[in-house]
PDB file of C-alpha atoms (C1' of nucleotides) in Angstrom:
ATOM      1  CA  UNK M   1      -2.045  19.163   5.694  1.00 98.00           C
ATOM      2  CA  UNK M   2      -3.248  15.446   5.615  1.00 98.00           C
ATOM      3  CA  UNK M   3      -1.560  12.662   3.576  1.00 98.00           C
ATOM      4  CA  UNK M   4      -3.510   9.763   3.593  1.00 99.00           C
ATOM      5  CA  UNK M   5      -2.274   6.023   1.941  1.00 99.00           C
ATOM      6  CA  UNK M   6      -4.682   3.330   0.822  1.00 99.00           C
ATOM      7  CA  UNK M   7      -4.446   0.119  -0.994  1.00 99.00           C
ATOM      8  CA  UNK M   8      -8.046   0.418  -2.628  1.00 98.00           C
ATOM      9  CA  UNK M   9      -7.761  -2.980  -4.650  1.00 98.00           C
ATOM     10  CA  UNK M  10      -8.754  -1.626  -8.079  1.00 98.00           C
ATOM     11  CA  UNK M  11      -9.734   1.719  -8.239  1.00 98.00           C
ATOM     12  CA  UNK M  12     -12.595   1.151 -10.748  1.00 98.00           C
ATOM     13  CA  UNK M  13     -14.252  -1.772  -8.976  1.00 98.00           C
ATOM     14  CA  UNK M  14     -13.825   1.248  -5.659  1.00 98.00           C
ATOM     15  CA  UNK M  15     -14.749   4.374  -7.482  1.00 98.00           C
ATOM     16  CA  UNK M  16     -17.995   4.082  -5.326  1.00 98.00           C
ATOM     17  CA  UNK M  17     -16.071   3.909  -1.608  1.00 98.00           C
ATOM     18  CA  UNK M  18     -13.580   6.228  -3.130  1.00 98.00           C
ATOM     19  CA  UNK M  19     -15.855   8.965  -3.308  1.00 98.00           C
ATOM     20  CA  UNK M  20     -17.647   8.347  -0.626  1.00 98.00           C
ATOM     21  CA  UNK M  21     -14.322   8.364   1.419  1.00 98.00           C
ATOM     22  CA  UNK M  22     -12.605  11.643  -0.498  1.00 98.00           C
ATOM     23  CA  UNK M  23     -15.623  13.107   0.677  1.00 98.00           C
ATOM     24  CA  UNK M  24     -16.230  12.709   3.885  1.00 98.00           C
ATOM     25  CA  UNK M  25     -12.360  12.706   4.899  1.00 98.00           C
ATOM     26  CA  UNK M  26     -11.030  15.574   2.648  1.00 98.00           C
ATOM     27  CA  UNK M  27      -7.368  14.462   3.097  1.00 98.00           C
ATOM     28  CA  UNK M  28      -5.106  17.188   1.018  1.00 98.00           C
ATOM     29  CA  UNK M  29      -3.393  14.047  -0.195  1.00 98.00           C
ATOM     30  CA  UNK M  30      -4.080  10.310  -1.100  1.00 99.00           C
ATOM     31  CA  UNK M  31      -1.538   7.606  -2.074  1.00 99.00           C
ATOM     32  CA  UNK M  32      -3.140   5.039  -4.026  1.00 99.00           C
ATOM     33  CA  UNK M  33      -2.247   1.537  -5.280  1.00 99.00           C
ATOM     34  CA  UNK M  34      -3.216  -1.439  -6.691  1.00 98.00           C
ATOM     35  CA  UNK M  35      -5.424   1.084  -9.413  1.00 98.00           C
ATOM     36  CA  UNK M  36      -4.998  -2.191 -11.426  1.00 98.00           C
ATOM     37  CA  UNK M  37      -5.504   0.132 -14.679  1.00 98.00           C
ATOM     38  CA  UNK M  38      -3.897   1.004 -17.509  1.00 98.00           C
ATOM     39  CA  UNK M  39      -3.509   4.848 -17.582  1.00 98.00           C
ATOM     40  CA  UNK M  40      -6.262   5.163 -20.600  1.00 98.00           C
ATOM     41  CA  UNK M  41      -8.631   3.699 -18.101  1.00 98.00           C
ATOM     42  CA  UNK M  42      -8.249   5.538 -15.098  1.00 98.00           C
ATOM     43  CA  UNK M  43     -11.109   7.745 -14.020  1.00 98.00           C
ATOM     44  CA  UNK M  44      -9.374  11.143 -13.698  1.00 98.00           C
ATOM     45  CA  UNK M  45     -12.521  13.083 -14.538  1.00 98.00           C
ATOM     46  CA  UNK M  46     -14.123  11.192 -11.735  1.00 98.00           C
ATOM     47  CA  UNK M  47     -11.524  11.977  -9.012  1.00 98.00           C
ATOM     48  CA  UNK M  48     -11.026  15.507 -10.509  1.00 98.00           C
ATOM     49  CA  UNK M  49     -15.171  16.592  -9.790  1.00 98.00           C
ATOM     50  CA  UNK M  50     -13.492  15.741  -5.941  1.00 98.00           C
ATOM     51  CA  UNK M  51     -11.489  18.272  -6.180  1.00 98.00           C
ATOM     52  CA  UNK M  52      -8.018  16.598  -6.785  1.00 98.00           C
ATOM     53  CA  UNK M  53      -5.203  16.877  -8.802  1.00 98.00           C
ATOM     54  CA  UNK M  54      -4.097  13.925 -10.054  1.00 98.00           C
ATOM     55  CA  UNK M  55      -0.742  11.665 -11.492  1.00 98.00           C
ATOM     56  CA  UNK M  56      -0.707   8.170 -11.981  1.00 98.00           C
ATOM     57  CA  UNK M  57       1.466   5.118 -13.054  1.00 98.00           C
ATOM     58  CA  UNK M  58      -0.772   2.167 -14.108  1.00 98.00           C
ATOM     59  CA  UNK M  59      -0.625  -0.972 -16.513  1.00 98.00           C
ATOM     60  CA  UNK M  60      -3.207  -4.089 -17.280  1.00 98.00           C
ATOM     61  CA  UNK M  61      -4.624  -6.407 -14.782  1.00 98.00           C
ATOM     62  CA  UNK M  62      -1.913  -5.435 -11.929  1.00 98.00           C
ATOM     63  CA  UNK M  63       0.035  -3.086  -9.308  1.00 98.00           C
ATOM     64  CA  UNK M  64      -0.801   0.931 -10.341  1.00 98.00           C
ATOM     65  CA  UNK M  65       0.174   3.415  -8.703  1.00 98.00           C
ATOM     66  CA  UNK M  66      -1.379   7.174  -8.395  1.00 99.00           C
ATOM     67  CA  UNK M  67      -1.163  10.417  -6.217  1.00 99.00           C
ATOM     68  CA  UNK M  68      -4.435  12.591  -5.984  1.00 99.00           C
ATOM     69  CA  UNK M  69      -4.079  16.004  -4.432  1.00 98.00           C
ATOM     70  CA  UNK M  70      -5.669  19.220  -3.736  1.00 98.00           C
ATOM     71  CA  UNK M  71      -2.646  21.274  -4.199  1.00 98.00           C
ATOM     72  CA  UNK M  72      -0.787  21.761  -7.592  1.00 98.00           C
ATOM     73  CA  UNK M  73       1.952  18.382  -8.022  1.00 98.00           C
ATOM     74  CA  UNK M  74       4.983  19.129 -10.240  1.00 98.00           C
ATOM     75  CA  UNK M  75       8.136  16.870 -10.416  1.00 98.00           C
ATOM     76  CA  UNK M  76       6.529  13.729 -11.073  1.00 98.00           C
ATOM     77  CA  UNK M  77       8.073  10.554 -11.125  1.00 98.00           C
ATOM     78  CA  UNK M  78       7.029   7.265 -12.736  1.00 98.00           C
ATOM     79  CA  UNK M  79       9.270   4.178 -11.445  1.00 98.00           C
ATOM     80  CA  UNK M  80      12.731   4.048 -10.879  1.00 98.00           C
ATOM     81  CA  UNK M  81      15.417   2.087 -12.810  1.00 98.00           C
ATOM     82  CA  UNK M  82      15.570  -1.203 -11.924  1.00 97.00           C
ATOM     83  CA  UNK M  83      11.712  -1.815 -10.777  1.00 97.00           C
ATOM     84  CA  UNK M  84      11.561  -4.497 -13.274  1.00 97.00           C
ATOM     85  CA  UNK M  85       8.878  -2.493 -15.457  1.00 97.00           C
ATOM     86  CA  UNK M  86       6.288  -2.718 -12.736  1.00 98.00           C
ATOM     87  CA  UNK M  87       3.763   0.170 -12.043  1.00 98.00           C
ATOM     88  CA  UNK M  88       4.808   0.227  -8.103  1.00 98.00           C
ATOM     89  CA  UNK M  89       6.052   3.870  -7.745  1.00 98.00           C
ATOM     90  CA  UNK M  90       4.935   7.266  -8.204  1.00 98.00           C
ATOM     91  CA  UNK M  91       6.623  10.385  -6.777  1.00 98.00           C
ATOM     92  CA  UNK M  92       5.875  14.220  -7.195  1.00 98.00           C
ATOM     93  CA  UNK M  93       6.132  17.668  -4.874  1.00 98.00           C
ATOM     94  CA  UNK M  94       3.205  18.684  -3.700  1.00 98.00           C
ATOM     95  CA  UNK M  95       3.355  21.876  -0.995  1.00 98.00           C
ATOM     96  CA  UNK M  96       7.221  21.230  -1.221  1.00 97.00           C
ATOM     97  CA  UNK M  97       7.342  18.008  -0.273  1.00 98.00           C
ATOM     98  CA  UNK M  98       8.230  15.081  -2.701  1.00 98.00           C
ATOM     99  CA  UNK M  99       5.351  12.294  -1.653  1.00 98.00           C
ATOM    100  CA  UNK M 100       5.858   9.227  -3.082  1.00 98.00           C
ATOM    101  CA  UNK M 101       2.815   6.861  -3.536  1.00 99.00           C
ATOM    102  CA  UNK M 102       4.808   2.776  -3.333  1.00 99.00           C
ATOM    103  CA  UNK M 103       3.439  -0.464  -3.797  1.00 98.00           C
ATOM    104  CA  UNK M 104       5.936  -3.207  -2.411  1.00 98.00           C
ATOM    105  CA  UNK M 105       6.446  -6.308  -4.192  1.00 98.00           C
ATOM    106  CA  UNK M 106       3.958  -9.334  -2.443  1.00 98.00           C
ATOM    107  CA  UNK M 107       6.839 -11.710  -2.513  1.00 98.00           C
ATOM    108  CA  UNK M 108       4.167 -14.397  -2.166  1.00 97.00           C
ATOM    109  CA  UNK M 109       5.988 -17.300   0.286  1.00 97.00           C
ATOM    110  CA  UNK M 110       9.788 -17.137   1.781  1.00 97.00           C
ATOM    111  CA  UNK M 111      12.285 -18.672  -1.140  1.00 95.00           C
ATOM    112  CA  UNK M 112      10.052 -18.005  -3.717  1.00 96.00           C
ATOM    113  CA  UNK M 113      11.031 -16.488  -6.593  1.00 96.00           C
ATOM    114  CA  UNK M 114       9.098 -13.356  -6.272  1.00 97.00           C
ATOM    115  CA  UNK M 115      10.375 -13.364  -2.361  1.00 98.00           C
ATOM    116  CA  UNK M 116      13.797 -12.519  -4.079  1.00 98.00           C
ATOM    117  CA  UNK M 117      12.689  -9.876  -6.204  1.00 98.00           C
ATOM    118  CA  UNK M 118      11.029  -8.585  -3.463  1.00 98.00           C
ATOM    119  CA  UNK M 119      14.235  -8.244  -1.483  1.00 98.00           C
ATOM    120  CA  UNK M 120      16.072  -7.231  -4.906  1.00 98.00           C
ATOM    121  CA  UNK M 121      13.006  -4.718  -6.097  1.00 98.00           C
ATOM    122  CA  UNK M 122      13.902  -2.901  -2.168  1.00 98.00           C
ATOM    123  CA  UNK M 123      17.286  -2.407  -2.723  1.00 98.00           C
ATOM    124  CA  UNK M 124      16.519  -0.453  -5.902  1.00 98.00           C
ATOM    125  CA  UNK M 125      14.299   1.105  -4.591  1.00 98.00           C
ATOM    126  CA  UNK M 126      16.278   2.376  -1.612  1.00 98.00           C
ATOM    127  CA  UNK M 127      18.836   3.643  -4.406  1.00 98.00           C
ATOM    128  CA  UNK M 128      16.172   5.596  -6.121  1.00 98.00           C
ATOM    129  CA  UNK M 129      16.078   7.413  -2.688  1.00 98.00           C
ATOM    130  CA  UNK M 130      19.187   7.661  -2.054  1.00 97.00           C
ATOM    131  CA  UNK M 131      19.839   9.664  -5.393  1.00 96.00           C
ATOM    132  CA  UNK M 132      16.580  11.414  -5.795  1.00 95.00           C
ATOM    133  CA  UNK M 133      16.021  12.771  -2.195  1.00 92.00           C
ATOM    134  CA  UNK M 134      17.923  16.243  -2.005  1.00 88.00           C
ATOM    135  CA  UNK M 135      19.148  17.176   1.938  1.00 89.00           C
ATOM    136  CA  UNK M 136      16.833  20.281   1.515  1.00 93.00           C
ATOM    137  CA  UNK M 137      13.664  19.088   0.350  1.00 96.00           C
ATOM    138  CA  UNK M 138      11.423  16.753   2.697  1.00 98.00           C
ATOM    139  CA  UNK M 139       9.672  13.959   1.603  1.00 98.00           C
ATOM    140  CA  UNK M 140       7.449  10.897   1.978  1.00 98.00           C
ATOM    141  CA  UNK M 141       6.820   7.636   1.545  1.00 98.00           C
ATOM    142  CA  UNK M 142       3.649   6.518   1.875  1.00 99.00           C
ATOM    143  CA  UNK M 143       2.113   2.940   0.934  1.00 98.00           C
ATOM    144  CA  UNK M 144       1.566  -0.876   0.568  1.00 98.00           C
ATOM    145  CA  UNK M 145       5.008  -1.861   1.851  1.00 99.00           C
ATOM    146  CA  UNK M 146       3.913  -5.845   2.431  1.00 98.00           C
ATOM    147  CA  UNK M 147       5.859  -5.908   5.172  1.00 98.00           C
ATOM    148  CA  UNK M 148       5.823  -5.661   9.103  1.00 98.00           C
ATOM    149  CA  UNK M 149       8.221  -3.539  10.926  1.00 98.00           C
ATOM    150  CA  UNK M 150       7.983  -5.876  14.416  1.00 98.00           C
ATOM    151  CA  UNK M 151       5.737  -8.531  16.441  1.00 98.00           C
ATOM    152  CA  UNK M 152       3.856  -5.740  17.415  1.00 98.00           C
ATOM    153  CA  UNK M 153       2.488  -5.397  13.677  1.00 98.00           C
ATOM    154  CA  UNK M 154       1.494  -9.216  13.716  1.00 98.00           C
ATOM    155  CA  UNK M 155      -1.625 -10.642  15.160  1.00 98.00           C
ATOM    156  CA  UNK M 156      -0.159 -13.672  15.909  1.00 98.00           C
ATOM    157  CA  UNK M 157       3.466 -13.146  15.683  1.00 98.00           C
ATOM    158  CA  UNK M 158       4.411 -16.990  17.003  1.00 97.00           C
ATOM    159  CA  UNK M 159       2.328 -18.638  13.869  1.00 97.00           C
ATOM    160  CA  UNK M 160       3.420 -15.680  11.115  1.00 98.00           C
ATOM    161  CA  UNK M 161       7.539 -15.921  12.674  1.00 98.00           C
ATOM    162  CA  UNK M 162       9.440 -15.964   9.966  1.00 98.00           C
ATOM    163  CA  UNK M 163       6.789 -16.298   7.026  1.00 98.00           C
ATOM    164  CA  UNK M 164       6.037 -14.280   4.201  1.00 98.00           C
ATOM    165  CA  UNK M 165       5.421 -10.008   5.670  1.00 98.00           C
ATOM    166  CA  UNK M 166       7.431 -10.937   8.669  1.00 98.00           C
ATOM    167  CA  UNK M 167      10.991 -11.967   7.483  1.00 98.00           C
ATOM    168  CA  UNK M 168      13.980 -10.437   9.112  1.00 98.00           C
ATOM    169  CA  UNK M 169      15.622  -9.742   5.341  1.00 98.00           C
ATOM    170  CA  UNK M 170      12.071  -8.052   4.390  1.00 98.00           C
ATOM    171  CA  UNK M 171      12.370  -6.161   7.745  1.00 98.00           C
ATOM    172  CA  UNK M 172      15.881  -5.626   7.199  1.00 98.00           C
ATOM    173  CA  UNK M 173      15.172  -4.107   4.000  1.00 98.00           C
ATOM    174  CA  UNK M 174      12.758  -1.549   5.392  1.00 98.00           C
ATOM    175  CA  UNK M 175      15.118  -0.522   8.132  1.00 98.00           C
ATOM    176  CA  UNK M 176      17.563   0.316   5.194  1.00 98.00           C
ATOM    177  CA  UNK M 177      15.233   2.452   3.761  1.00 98.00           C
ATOM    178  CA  UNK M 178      14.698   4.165   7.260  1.00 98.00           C
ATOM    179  CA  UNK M 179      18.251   4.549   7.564  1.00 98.00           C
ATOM    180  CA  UNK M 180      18.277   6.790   4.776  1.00 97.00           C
ATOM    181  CA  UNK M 181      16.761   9.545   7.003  1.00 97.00           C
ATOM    182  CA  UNK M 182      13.071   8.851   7.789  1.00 98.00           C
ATOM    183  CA  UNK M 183      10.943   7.824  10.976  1.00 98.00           C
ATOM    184  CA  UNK M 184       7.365   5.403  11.001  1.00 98.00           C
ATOM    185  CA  UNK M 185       5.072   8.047  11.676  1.00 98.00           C
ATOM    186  CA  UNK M 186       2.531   5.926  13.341  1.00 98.00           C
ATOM    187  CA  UNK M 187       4.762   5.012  15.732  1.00 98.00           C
ATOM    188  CA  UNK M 188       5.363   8.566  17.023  1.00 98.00           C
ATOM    189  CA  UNK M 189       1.808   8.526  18.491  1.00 97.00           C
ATOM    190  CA  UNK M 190       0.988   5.126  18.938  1.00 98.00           C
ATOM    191  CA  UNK M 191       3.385   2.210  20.910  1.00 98.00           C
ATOM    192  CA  UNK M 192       1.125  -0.370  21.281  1.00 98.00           C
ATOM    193  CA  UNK M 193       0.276  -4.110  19.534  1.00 98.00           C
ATOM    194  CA  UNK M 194      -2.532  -4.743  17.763  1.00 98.00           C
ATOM    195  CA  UNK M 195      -2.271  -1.800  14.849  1.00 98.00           C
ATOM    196  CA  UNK M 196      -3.197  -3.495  11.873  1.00 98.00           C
ATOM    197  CA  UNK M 197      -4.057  -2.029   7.904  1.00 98.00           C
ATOM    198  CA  UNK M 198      -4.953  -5.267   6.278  1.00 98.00           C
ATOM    199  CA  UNK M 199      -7.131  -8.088   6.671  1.00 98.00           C
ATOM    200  CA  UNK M 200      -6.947 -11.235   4.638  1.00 98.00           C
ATOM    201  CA  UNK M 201     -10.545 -11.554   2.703  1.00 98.00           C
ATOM    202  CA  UNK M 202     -10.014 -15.367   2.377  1.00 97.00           C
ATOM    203  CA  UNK M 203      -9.881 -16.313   6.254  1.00 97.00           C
ATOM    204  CA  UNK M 204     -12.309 -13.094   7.286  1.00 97.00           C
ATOM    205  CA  UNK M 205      -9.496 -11.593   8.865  1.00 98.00           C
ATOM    206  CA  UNK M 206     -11.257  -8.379   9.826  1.00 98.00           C
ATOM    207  CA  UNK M 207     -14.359 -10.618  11.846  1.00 97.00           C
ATOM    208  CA  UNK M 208     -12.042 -12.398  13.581  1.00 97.00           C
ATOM    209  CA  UNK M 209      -9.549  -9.310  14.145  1.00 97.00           C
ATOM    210  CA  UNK M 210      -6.796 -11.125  12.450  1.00 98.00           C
ATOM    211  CA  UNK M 211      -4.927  -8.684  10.883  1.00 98.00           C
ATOM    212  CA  UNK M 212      -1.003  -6.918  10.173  1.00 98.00           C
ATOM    213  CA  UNK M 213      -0.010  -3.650   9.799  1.00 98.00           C
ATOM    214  CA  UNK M 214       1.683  -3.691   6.486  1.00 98.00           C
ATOM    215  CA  UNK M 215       0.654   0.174   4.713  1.00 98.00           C
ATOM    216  CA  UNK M 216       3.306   2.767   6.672  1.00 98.00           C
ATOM    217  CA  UNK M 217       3.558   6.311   5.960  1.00 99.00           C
ATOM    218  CA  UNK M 218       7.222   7.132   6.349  1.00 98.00           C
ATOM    219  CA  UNK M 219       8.297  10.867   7.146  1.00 98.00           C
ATOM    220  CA  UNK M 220      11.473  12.374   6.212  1.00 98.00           C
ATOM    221  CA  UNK M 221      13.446  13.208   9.463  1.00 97.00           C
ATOM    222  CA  UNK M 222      13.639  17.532   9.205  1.00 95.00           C
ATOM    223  CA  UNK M 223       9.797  16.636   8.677  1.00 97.00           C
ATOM    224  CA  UNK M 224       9.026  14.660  11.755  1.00 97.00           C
ATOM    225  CA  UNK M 225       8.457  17.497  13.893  1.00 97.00           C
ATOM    226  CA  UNK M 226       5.684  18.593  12.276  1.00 98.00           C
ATOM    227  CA  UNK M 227       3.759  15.526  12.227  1.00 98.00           C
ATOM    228  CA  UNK M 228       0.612  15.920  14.286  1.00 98.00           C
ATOM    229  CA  UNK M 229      -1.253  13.004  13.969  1.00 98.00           C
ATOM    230  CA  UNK M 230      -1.441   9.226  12.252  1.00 98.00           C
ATOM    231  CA  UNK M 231      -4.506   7.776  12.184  1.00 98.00           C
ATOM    232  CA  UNK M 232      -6.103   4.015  10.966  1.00 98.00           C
ATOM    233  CA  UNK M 233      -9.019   4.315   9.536  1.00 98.00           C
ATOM    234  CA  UNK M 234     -10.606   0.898  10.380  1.00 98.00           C
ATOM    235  CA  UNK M 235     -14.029   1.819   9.789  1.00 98.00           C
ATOM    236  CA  UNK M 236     -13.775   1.689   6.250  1.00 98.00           C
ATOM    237  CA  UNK M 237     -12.073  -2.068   6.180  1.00 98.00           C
ATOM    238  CA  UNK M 238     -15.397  -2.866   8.191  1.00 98.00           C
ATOM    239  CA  UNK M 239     -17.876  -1.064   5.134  1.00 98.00           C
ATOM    240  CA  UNK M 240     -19.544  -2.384   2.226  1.00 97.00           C
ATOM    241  CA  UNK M 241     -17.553  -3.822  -0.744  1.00 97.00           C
ATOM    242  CA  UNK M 242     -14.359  -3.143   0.854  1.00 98.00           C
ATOM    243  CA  UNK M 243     -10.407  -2.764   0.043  1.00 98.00           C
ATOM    244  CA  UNK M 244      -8.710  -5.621   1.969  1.00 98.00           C
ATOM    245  CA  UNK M 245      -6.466  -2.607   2.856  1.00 98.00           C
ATOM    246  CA  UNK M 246      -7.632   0.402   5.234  1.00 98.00           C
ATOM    247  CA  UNK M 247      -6.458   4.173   4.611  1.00 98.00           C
ATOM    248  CA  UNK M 248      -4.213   5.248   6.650  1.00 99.00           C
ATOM    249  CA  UNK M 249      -3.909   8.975   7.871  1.00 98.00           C
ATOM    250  CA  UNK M 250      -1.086  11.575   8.808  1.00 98.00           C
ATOM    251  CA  UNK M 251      -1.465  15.244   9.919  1.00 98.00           C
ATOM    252  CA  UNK M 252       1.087  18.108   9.206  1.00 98.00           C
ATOM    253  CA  UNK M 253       1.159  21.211  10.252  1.00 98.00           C
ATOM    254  CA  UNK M 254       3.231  22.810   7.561  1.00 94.00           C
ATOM    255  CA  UNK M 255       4.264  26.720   7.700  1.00 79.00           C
TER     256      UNK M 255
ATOM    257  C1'  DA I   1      -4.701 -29.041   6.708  1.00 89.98           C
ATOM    258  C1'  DT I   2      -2.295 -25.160   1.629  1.00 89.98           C
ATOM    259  C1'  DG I   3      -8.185 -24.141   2.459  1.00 89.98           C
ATOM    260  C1'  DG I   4     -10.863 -19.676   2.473  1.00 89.98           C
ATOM    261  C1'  DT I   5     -12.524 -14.406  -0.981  1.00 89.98           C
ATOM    262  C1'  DA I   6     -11.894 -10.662  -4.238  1.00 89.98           C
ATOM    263  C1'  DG I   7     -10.565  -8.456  -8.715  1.00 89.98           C
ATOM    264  C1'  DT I   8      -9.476  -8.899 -13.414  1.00 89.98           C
ATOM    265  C1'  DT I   9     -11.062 -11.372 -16.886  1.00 89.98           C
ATOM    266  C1'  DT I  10     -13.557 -15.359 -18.712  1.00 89.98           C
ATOM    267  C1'  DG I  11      -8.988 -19.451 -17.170  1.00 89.98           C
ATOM    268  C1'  DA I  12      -5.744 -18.428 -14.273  1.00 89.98           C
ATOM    269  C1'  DC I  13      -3.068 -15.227 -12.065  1.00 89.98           C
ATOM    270  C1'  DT I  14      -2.166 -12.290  -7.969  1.00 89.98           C
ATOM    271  C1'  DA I  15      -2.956 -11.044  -3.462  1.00 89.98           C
TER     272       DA I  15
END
DNA sequence: ATGGTAGTTTGACTA
């Protein structure tokens, strides 16, 4: 089975690439955010003559959240208490696994007042987890998690030390979520620098290979041994009217 | 140096 996570940057405005990419990668699974839709206006009959299930979590203008699959999802979940009413989490068992779709808080510049949400909106989050993942059921997260796990993530880690992606709390945060009983999956295959899932559009990160590796898929630990493979899929930050994000794709060989 | 582009929405916000 492959779970794939992408940041598409409005799903309407990249119903084209969407397509395009559902069709010539034929993951079993995609985590989306940023649909920036209500739920009246997603395109469900568009994704569904793809051959996908789908749930989603949207509102106006911002964030959205939605899980497309192949395979029958039941236990959904929309948010968590505490997310501040913010479309940033989705959640539902698909092949028994619960996959959660998550789109972390920006937190715009260190101090900032949406830096501490950020930091706050984790902490809930990790105590969604905490109480909703069941010992006997694996699970996922997969997503826009804004933040960098190490240097290694970071194209220039001595200009970005410290700043806004990068933070020790923010990394902190993650590790907490870890802790809770699941591995980076990307790093199982893959050790070196230079790994990046998003380019900035306003400095042309991608031409000048500027980029961070911010969009993790994170595998619950009785799970890990059946990952096979985690792929980037940079080709698709370099097409036409891209996301700023690119997919990113994990392998499991399940039963 | 506080820029630069993109999307939503039509002015200003979020990223």
């Amino acid at each position: 089975m492959r779970i794939a996570t992408w940041n598409v940057n409005s799903i309407r405005a990249r119903l084209p690439r969407l397509q395009e990419w559902l069709g010539a990668r034929q993951p079993d699974v995609l985590c989306v955010q940023e649909t920036k839709c209500t739920d009246d206006e997603f395109p469900e009959q568009e994704v569904r003559e793809m051959g996908y299930e789908v749930a989603f979590h949207g509102q106006k203008t911002y964030n959205g959240v939605a899980l497309l699959s192949k395979h029958p999802i039941s236990n959904v979940i929309r948010g968590f208490p505490g997310d501040g009413e913010e479309a940033r989490f989705i959640s539902g068992r698909i092949r028994d696994v619960q996959i959660a779709s998550v789109y972390v808080i920006n937190g715009e510049t260190v101090g900032s007042e949406k830096y501490a949400r950020k930091l706050e909106w984790l902490k809930k989050l990790r105590d969604h987890l905490n109480k909703t993942c069941a010992a006997d059921v694996p699970w996922m997260l997969a997503g826009d998690f804004n933040i960098t796990f190490d240097d290694r993530d970071v194209y220039d880690p001595a200009k970005w030390h410290e700043r806004i992606f990068c933070t020790t709390r923010e990394r902190d945060a993650l590790k907490a979520i870890v802790d809770l009983g699941c591995r980076d999956a990307l790093r199982k295959y893959h050790h070196r620098n230079g790994i990046y899932t998003w380019f900035d559009f306003r400095t042309g990160g991608y031409q000048r290979g500027q980029g961070l590796r911010i969009d993790h898929v994170l595998v619950s630990t009785p799970l890990f041994k059946a990952l096979r493979d985690v792929e980037v899929d940079l080709a698709e930050r370099g097409a036409e009217k891209p996301s700023d994000h690119a997919p990113v794709i994990a392998t499991l060989a399940l039963d």
